Coordinates of N, CA and C in Angstrom, one line a residue:
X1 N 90.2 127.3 158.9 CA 89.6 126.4 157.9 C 90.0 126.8 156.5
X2 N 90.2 125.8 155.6 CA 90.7 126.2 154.4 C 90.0 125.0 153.3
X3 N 89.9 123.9 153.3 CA 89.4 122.9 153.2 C 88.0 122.4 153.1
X4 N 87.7 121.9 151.7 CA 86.2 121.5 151.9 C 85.9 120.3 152.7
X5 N 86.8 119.8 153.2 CA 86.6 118.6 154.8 C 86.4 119.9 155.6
X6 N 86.9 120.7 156.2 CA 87.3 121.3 157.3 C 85.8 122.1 157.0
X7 N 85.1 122.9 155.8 CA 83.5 123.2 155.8 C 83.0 122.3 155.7
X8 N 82.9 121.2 155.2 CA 82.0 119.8 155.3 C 81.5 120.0 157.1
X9 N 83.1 119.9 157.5 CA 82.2 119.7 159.0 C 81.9 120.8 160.0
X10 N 82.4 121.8 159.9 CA 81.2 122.5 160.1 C 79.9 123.2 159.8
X11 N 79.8 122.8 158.5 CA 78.4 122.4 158.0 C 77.6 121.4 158.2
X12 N 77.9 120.7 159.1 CA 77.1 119.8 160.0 C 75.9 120.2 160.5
X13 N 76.5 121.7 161.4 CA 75.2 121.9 162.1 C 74.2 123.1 160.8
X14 N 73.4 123.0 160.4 CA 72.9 124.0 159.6 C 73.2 125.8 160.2
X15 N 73.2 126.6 159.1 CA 74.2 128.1 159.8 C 74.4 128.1 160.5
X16 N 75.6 127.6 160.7 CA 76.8 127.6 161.9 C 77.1 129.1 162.2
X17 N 76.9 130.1 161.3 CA 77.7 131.2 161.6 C 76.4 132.3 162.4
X18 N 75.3 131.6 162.2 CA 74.3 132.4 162.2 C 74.0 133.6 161.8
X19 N 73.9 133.6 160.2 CA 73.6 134.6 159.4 C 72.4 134.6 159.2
X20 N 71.1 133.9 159.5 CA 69.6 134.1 159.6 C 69.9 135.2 160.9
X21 N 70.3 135.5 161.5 CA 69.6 135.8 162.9 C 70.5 136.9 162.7
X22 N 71.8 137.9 161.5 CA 72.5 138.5 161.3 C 71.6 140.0 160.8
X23 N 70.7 140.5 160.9 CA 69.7 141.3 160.5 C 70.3 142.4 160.3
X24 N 71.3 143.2 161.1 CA 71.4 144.3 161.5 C 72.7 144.3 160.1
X25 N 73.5 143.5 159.7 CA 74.3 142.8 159.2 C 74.1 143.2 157.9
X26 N 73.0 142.5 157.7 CA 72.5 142.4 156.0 C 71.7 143.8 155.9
X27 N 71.1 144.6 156.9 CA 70.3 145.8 156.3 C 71.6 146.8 155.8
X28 N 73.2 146.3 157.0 CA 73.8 147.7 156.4 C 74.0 147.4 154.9
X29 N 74.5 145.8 154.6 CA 74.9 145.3 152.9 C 74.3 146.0 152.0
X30 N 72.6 145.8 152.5 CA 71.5 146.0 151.6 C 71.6 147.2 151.2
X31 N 71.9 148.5 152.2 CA 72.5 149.7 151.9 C 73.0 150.4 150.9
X32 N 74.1 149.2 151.1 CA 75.7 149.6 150.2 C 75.9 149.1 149.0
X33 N 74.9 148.2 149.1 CA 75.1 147.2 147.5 C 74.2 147.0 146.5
X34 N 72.9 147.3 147.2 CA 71.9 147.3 146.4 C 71.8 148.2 144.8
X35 N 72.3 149.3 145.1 CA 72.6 150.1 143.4 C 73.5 149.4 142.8
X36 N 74.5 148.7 143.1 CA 76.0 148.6 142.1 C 75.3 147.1 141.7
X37 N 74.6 146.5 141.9 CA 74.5 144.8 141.4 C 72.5 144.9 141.3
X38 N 72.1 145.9 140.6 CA 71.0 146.2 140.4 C 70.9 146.0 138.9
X39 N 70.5 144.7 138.5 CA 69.8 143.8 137.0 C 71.8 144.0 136.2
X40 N 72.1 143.6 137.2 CA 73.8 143.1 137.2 C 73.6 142.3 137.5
X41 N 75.0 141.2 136.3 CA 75.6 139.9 136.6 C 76.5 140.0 137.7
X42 N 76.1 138.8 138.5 CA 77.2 139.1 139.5 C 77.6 137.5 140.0
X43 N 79.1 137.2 140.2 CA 79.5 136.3 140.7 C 79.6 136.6 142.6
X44 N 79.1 136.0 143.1 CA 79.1 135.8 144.6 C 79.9 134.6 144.9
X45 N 81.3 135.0 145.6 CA 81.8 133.9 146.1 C 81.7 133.9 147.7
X46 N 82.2 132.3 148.1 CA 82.0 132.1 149.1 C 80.3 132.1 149.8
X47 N 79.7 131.5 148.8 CA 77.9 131.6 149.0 C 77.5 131.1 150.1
X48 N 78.0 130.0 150.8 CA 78.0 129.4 151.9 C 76.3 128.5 151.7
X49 N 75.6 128.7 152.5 CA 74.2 127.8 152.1 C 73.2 129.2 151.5
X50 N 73.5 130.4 150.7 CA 73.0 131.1 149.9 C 72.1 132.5 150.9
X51 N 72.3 132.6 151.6 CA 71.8 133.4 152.6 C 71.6 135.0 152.4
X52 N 73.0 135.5 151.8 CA 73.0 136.5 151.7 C 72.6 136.6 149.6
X53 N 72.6 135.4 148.7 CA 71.9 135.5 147.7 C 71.3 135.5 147.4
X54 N 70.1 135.4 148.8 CA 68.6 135.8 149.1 C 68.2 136.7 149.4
X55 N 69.3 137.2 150.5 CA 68.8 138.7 151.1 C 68.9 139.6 150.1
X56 N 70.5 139.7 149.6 CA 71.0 140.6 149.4 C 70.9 140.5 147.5
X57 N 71.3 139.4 147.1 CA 71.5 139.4 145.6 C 70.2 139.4 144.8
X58 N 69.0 139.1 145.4 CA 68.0 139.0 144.5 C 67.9 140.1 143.5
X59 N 68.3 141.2 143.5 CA 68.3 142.3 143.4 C 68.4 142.3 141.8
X60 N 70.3 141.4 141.7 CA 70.8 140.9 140.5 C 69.9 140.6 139.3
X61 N 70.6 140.8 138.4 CA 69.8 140.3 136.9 C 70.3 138.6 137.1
X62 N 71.1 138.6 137.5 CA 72.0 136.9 137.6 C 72.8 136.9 138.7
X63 N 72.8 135.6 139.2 CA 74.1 135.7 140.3 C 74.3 133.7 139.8
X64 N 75.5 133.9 139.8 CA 76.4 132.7 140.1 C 77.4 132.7 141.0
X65 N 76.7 131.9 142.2 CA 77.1 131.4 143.7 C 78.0 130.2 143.9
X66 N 79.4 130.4 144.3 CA 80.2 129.8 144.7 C 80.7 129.4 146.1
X67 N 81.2 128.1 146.3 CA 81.1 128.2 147.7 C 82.1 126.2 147.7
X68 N 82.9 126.6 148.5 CA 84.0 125.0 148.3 C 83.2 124.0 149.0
X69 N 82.1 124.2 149.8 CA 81.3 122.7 150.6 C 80.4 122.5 150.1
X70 N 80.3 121.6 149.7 CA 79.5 120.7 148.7 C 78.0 120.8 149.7
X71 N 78.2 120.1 151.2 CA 76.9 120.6 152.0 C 76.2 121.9 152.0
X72 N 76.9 123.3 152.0 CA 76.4 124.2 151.6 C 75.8 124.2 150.4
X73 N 76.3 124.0 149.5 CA 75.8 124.2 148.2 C 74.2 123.6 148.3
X74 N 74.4 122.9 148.9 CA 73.2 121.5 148.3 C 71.7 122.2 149.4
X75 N 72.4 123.3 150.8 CA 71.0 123.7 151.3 C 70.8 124.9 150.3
X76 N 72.0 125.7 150.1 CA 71.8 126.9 148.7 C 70.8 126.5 147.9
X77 N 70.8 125.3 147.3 CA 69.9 124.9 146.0 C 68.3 124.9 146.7
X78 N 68.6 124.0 147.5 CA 67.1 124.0 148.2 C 66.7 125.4 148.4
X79 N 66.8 126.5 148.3 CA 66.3 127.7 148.2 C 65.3 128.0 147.0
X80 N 65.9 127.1 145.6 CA 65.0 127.0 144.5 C 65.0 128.9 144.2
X81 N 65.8 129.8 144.6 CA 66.1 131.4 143.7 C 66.1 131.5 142.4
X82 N 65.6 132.1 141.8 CA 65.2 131.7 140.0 C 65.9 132.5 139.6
X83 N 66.8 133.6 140.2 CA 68.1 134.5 140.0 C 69.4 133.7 139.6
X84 N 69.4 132.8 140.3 CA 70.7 131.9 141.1 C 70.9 130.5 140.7
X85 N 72.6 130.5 140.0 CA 72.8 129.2 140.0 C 74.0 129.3 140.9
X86 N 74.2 127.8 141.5 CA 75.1 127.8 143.0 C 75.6 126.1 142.1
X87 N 77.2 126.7 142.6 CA 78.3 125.6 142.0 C 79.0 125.5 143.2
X88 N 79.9 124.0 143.7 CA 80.6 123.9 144.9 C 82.0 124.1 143.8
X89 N 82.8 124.7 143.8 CA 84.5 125.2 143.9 C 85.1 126.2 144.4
X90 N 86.5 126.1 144.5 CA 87.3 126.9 145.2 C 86.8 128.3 144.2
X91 N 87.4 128.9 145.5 CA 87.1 130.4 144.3 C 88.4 130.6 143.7
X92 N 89.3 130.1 144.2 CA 90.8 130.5 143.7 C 90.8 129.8 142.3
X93 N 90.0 129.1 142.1 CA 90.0 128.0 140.9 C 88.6 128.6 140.3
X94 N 88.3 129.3 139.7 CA 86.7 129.8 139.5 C 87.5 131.1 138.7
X95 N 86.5 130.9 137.3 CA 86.8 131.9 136.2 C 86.1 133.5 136.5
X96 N 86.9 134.1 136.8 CA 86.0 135.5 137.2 C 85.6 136.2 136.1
X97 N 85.8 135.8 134.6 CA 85.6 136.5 133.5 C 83.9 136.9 133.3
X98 N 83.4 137.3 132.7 CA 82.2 137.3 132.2 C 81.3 137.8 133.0
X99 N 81.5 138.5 134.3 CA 80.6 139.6 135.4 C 80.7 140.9 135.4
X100 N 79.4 141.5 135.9 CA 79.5 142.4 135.8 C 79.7 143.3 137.8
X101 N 80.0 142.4 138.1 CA 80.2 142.6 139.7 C 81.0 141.2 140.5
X102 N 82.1 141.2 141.3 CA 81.8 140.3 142.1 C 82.2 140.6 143.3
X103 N 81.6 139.1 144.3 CA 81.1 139.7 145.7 C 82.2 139.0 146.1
X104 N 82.7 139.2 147.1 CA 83.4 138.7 148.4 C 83.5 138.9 149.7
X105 N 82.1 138.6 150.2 CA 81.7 139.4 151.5 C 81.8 137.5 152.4
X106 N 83.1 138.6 153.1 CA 82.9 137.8 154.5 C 83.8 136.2 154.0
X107 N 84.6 136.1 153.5 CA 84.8 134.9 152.5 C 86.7 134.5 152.8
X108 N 87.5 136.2 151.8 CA 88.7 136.0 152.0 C 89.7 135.6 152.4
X109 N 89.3 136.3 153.9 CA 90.1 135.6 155.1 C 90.3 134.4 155.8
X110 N 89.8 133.4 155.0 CA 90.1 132.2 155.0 C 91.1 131.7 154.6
X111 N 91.7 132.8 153.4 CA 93.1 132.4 152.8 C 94.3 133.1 153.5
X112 N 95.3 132.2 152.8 CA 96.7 132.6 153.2 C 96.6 133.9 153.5
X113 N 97.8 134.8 153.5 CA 98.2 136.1 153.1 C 98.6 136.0 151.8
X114 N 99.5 134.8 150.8 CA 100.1 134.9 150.0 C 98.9 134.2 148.9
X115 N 97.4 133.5 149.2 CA 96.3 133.3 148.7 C 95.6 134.7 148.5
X116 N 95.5 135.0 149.5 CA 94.7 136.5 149.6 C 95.5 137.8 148.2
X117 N 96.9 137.4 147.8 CA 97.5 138.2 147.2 C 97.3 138.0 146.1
X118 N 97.1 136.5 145.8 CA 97.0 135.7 144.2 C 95.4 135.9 144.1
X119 N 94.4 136.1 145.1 CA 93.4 136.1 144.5 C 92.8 137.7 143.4
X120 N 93.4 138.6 144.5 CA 93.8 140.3 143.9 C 94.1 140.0 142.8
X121 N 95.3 139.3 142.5 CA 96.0 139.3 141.2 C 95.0 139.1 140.1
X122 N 94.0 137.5 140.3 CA 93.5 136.9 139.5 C 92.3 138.1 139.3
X123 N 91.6 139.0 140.4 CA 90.6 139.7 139.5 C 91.0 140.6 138.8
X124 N 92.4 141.2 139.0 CA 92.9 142.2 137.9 C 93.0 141.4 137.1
X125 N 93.5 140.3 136.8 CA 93.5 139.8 135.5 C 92.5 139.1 134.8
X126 N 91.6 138.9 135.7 CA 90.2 138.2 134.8 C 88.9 139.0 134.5
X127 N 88.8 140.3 135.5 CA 87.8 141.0 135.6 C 88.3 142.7 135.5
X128 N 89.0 143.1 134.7 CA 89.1 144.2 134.5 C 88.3 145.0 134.1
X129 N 88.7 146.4 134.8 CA 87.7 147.7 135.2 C 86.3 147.2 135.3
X130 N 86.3 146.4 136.3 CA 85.1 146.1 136.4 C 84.8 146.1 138.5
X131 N 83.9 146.0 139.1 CA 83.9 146.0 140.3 C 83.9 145.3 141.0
X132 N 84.5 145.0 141.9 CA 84.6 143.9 143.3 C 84.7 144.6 144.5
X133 N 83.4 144.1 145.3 CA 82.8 144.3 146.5 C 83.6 143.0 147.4
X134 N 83.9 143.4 148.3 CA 85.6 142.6 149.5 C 85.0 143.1 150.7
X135 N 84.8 142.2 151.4 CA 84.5 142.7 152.9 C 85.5 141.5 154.2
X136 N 85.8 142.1 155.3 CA 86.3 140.8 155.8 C 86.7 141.5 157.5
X137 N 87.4 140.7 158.4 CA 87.8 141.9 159.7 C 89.0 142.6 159.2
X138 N 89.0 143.6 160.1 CA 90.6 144.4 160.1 C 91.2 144.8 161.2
X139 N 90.3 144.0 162.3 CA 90.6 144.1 163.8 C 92.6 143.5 164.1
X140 N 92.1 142.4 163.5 CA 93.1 141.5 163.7 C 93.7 141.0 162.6
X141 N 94.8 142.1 162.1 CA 95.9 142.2 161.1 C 97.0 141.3 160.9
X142 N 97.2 140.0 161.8 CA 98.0 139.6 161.8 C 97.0 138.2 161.3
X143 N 95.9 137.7 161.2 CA 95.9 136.5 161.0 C 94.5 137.4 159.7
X144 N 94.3 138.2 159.5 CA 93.4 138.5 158.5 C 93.9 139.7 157.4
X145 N 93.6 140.7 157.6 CA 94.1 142.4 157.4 C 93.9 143.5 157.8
X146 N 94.6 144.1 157.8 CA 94.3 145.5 158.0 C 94.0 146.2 156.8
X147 N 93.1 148.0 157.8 CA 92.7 148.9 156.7 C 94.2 148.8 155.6
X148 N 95.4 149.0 156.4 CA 96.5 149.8 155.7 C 97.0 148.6 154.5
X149 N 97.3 147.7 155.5 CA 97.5 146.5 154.1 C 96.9 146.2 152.9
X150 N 95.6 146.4 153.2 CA 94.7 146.1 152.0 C 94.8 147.4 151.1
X151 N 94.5 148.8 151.9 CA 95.0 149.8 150.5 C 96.1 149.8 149.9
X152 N 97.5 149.1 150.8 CA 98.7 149.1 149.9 C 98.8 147.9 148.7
X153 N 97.7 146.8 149.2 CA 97.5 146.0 148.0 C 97.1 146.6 147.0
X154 N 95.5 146.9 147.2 CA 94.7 147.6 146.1 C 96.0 148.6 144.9
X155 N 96.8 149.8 145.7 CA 97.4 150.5 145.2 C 98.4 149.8 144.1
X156 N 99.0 148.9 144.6 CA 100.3 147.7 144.2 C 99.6 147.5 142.8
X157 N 98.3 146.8 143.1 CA 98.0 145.9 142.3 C 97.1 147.2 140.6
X158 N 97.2 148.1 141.4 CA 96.4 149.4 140.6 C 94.9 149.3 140.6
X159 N 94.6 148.6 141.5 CA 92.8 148.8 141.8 C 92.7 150.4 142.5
X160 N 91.2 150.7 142.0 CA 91.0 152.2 142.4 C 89.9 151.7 143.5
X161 N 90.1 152.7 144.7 CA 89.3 152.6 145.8 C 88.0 153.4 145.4
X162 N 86.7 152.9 145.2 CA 85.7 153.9 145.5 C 85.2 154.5 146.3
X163 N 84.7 153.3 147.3 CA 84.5 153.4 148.8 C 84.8 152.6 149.7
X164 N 85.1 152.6 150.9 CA 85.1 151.7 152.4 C 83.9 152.5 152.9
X165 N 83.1 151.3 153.8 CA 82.4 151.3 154.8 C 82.7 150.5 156.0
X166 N 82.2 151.2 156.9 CA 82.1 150.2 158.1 C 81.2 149.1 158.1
X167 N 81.3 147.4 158.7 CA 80.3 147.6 158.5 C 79.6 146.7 159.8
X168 N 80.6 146.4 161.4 CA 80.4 146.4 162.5 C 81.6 147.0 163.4
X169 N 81.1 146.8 164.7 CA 82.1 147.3 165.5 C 82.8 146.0 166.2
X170 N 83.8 146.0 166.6 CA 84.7 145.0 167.7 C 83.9 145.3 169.0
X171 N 83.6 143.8 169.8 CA 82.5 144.0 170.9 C 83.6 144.1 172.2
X172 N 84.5 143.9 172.0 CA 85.8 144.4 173.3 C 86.3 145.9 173.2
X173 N 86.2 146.9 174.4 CA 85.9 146.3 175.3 C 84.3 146.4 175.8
X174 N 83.6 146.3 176.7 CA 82.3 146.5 176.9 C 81.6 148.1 176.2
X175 N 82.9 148.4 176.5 CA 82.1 150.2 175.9 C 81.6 150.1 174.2
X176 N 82.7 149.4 173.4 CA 82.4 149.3 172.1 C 80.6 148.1 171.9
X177 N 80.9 147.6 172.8 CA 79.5 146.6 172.8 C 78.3 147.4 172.8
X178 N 78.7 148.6 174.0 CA 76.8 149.4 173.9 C 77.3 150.4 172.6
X179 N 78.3 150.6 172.1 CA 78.1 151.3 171.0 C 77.5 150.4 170.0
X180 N 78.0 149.0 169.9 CA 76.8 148.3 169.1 C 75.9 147.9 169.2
X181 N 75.1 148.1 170.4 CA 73.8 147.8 170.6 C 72.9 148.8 170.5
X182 N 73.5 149.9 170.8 CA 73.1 151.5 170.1 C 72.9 151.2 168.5
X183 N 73.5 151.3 167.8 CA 73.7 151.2 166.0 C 72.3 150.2 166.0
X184 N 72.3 149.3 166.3 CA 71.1 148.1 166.4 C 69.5 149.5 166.2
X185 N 69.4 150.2 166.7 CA 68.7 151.2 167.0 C 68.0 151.6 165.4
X186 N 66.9 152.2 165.5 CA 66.8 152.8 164.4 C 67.3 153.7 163.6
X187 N 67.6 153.5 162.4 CA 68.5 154.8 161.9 C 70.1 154.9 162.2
X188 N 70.1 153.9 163.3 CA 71.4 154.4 164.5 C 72.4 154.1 163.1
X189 N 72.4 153.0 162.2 CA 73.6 152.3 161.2 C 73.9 153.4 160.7
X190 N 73.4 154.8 160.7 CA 73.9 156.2 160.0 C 75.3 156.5 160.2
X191 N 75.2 155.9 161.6 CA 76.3 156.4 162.4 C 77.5 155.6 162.3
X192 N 77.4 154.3 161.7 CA 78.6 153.5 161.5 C 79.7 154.0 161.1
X193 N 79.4 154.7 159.7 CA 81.0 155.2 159.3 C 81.7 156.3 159.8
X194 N 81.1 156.8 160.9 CA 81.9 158.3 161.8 C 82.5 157.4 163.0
X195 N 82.6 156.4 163.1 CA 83.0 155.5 164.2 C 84.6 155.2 163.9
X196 N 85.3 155.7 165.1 CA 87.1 155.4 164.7 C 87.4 154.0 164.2
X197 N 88.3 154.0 163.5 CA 88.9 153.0 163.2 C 88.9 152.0 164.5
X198 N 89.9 152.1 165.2 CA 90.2 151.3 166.2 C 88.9 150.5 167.1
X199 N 87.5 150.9 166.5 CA 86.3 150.1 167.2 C 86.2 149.6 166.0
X200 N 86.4 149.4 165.3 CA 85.7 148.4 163.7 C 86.3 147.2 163.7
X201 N 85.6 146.4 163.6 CA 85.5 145.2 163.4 C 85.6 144.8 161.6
X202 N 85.0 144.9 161.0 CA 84.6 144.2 159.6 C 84.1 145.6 158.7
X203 N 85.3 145.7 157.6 CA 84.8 146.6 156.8 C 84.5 146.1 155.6
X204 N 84.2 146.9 154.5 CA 83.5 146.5 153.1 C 83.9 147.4 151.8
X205 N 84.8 147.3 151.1 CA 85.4 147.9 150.2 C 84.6 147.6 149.2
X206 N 84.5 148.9 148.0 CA 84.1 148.9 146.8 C 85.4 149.1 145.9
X207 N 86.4 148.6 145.3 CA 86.9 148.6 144.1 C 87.0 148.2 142.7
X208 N 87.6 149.0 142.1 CA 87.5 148.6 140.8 C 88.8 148.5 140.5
X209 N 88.5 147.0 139.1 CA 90.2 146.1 139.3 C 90.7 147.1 138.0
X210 N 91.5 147.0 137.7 CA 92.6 148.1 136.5 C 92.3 147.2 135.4

């Protein structure tokens, strides 16, 4: 999907992706993110129907929520967040100047490779030394990215890595599944970032653009 026809319709059914029912999901976010966008501006793209600018961004001093399906946008608003204003455009077309954080959880990989490269570009050049939070899979490097690709971007492009986290596991084969039904456990999410590469599913970078 690339296209606000192609979200239009799967925004048909309300959370398609089922991020209400993503718990385990948003407590690791809540974790990881909650200090860096604490009574911070923050641009959140990819807002989808505002889900995680409920869970996760209230936190913000401001967030302005982006997201290309006009449907989305319009359950986002029905949230009524007194943090939060939510605009339907591309993010590739969206001024990144003027924040003091932006998000891109779960969003990127939507684009090209050679989209994904121009968007890098655009936050070095709109949002300097400033931080961007990127999360997305790294399972499957040929239609998304890899850990390796993305650090050789970051490096390219002169962004400094702060941190990677994990921030699920790949449920193939069965064995990786009870290791994520374990993590589900209390406490167990401690355990996420001592977990090999080759079981991760979706990681979550902190960088800062040059």
């Amino acid at each position: 999907m690339r296209t606000a026809e192609d979200f239009n319709r799967y925004y048909e059914t309300p959370d398609p992706w089922g991020y209400a029912r993503a718990t385990f999901r948003d407590k690791v976010l809540r974790r990881r993110l909650t200090r860096s966008i604490r009574k911070k501006s923050v641009l959140e793209l990819g807002c989808g129907e505002g889900h995680l600018t409920q869970v996760i961004f209230h936190r913000a001093r401001s967030v302005t929520a982006v997201d290309i399906s006009d449907v989305a946008i319009a359950r986002a608003k029905s949230r009524n967040l007194g943090n939060a204003g939510f605009e339907t455009a591309d993010l590739l077309e969206t001024s990144f100047g003027g924040y003091d954080v932006i998000a891109a959880i779960e969003c990127i990989y939507y684009l090209s490779h050679q989209e994904q490269g121009a968007f890098l570009a655009k936050v070095a050049r709109e949002h300097p030394g400033k931080l961007l939070w990127l999360s997305g899979p790294i399972i499957d490097y040929q239609r998304y990215f890899s850990h390796r690709r993305l650090m050789l971007e970051f490096k390219t492009l002169g962004f400094t890595v702060i941190r990677f986290y994990n921030l699920s596991v790949y449920w193939h084969p069965l064995s990786s599944r009870i290791v994520g039904n374990l993590l589900k456990l209390p406490l167990g999410y401690r355990l996420l970032d001592r977990l090999p590469e080759r079981m991760i599913y979706q990681r979550l970078y902190a960088v800062r653009a040059p």
